[in-house]
XYZ file of N, CA and C in Angstrom:
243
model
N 77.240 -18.091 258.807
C 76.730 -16.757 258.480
C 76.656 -16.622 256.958
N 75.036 -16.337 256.172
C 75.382 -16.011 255.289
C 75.735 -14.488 254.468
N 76.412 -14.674 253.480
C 77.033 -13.089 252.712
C 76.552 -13.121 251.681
N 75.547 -11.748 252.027
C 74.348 -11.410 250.439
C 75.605 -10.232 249.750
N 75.429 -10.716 248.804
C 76.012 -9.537 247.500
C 75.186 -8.425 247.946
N 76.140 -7.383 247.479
C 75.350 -5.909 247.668
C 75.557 -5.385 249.212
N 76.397 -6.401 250.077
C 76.377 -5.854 251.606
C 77.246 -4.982 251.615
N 77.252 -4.139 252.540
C 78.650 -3.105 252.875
C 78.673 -2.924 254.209
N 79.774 -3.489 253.787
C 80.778 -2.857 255.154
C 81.362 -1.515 255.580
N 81.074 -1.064 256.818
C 82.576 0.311 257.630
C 83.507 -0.176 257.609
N 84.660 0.083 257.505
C 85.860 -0.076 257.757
C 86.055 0.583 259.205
N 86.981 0.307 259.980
C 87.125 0.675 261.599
C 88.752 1.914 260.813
N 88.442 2.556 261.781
C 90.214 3.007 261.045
C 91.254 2.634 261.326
N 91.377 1.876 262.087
C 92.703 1.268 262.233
C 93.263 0.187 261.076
N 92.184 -0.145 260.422
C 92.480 -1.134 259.526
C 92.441 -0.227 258.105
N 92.057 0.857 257.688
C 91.699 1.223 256.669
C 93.088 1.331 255.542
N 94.169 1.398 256.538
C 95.372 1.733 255.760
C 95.563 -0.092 254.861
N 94.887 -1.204 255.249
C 95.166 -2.044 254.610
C 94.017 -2.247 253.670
N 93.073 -1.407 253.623
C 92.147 -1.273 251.982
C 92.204 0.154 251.630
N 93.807 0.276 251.335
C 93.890 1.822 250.422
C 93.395 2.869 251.064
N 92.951 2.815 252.509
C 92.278 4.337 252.997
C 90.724 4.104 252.548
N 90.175 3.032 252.015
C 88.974 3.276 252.169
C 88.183 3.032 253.164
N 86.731 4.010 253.059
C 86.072 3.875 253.952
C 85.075 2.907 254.483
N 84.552 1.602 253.078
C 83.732 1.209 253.219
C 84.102 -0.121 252.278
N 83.847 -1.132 252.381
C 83.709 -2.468 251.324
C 82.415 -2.925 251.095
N 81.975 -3.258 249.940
C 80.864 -4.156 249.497
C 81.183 -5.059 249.112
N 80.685 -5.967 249.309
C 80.618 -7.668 248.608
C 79.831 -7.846 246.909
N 80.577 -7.920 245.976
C 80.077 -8.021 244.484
C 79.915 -9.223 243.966
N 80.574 -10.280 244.245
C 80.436 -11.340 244.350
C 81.130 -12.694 245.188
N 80.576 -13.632 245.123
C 81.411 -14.843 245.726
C 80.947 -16.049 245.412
N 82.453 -16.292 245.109
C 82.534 -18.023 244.620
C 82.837 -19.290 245.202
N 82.419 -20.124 245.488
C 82.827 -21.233 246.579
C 83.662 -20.014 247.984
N 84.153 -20.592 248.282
C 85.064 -19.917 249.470
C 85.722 -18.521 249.205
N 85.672 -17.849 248.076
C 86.062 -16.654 248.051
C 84.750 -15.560 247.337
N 85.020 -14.323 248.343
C 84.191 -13.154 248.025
C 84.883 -11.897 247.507
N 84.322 -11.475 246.408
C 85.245 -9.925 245.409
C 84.300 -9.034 246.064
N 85.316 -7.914 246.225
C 84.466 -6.646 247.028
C 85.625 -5.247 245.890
N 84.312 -4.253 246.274
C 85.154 -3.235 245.626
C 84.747 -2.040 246.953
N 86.149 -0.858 247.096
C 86.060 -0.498 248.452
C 85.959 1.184 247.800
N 84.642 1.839 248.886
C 84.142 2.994 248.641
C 85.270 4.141 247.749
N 84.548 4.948 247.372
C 85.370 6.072 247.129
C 86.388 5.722 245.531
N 85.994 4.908 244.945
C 86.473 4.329 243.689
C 88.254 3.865 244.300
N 88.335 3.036 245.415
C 89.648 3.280 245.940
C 90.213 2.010 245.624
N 89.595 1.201 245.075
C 90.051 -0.041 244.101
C 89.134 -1.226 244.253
N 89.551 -2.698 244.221
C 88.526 -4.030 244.375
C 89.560 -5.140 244.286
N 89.192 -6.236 245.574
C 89.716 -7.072 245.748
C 89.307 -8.345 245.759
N 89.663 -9.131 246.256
C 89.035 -10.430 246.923
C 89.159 -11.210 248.016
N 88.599 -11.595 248.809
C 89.972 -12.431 249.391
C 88.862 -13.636 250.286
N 89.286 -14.738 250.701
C 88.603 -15.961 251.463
C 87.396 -15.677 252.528
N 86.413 -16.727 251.995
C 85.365 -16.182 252.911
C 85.531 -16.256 254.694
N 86.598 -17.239 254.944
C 86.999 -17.500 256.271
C 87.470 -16.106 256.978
N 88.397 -15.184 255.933
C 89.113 -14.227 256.290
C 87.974 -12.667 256.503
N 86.931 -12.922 255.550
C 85.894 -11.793 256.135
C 85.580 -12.472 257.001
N 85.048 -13.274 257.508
C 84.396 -13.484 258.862
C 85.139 -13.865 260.061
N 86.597 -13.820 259.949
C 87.468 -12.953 260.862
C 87.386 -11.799 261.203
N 87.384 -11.017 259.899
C 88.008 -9.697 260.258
C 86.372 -9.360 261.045
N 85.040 -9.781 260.469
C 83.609 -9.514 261.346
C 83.094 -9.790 262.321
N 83.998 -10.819 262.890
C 84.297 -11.344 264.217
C 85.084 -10.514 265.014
N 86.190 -9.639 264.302
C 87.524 -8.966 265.205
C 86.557 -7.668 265.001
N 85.325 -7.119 264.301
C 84.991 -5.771 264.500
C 85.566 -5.126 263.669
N 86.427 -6.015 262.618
C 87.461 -4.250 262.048
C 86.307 -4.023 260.567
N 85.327 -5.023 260.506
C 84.293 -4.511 259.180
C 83.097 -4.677 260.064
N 82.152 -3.546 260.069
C 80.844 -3.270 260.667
C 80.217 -3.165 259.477
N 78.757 -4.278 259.422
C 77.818 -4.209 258.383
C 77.576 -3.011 258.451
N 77.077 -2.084 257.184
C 76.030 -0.758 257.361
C 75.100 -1.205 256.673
N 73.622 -0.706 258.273
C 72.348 -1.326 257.845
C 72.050 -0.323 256.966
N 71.187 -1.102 255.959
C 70.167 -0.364 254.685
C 69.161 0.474 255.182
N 69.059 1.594 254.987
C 68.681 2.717 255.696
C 67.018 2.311 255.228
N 66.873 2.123 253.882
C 65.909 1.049 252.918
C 65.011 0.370 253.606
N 65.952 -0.656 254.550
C 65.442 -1.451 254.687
C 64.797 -1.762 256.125
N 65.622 -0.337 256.970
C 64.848 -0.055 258.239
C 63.656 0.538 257.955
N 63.344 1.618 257.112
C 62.093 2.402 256.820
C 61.097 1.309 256.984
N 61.328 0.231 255.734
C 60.355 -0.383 255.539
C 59.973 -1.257 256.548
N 60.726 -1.983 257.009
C 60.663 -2.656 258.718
C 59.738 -1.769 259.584
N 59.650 -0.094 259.598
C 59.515 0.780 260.664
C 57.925 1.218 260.128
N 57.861 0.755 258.790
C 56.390 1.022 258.559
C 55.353 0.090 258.287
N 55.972 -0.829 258.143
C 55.041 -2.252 258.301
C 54.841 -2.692 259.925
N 55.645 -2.085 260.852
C 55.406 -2.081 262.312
C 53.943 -1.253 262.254
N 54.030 -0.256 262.076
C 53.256 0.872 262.140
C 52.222 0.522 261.300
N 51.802 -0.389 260.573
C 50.258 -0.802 259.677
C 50.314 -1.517 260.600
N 50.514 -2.943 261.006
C 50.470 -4.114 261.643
C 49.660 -3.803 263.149
């Protein structure tokens, strides 16, 4: 699976108490095997192994949020086509 910079994640709430109560993570960057994210609400920024996000996206406790962006444009190039 690949991880574009700029993605964000939901947080589920059961897990939120282990990113400070936030609501949301983005991916800012990543280096070989590790990805830095900073988590909504100015609630701090971390890092941690790319194995370990795609656990936790496997276990459900981070749900991509689709680009609202990027459905429009999907929804209107249907609609010319």
């Amino acid at each position: 699976m690949k991880i574009e910079l700029g993605t964000e994640y939901e947080i589920i709430e059961e897990r939120k108490g282990h990113f400070n109560s936030a609501e949301t993570l983005t991916i800012i960057r990543q280096s070989r095997n590790v990805v830095q994210f900073i988590l909504g609400n100015n609630k701090g920024h971390g890092s941690m192994p790319v194995d370990h996000l795609l656990y936790l996206l496997k276990k459900k406790d981070l749900t991509p949020i689709t680009n609202r962006r990027k459905l429009l444009k999907a929804e209107s190039e249907e609609k010319i086509g």
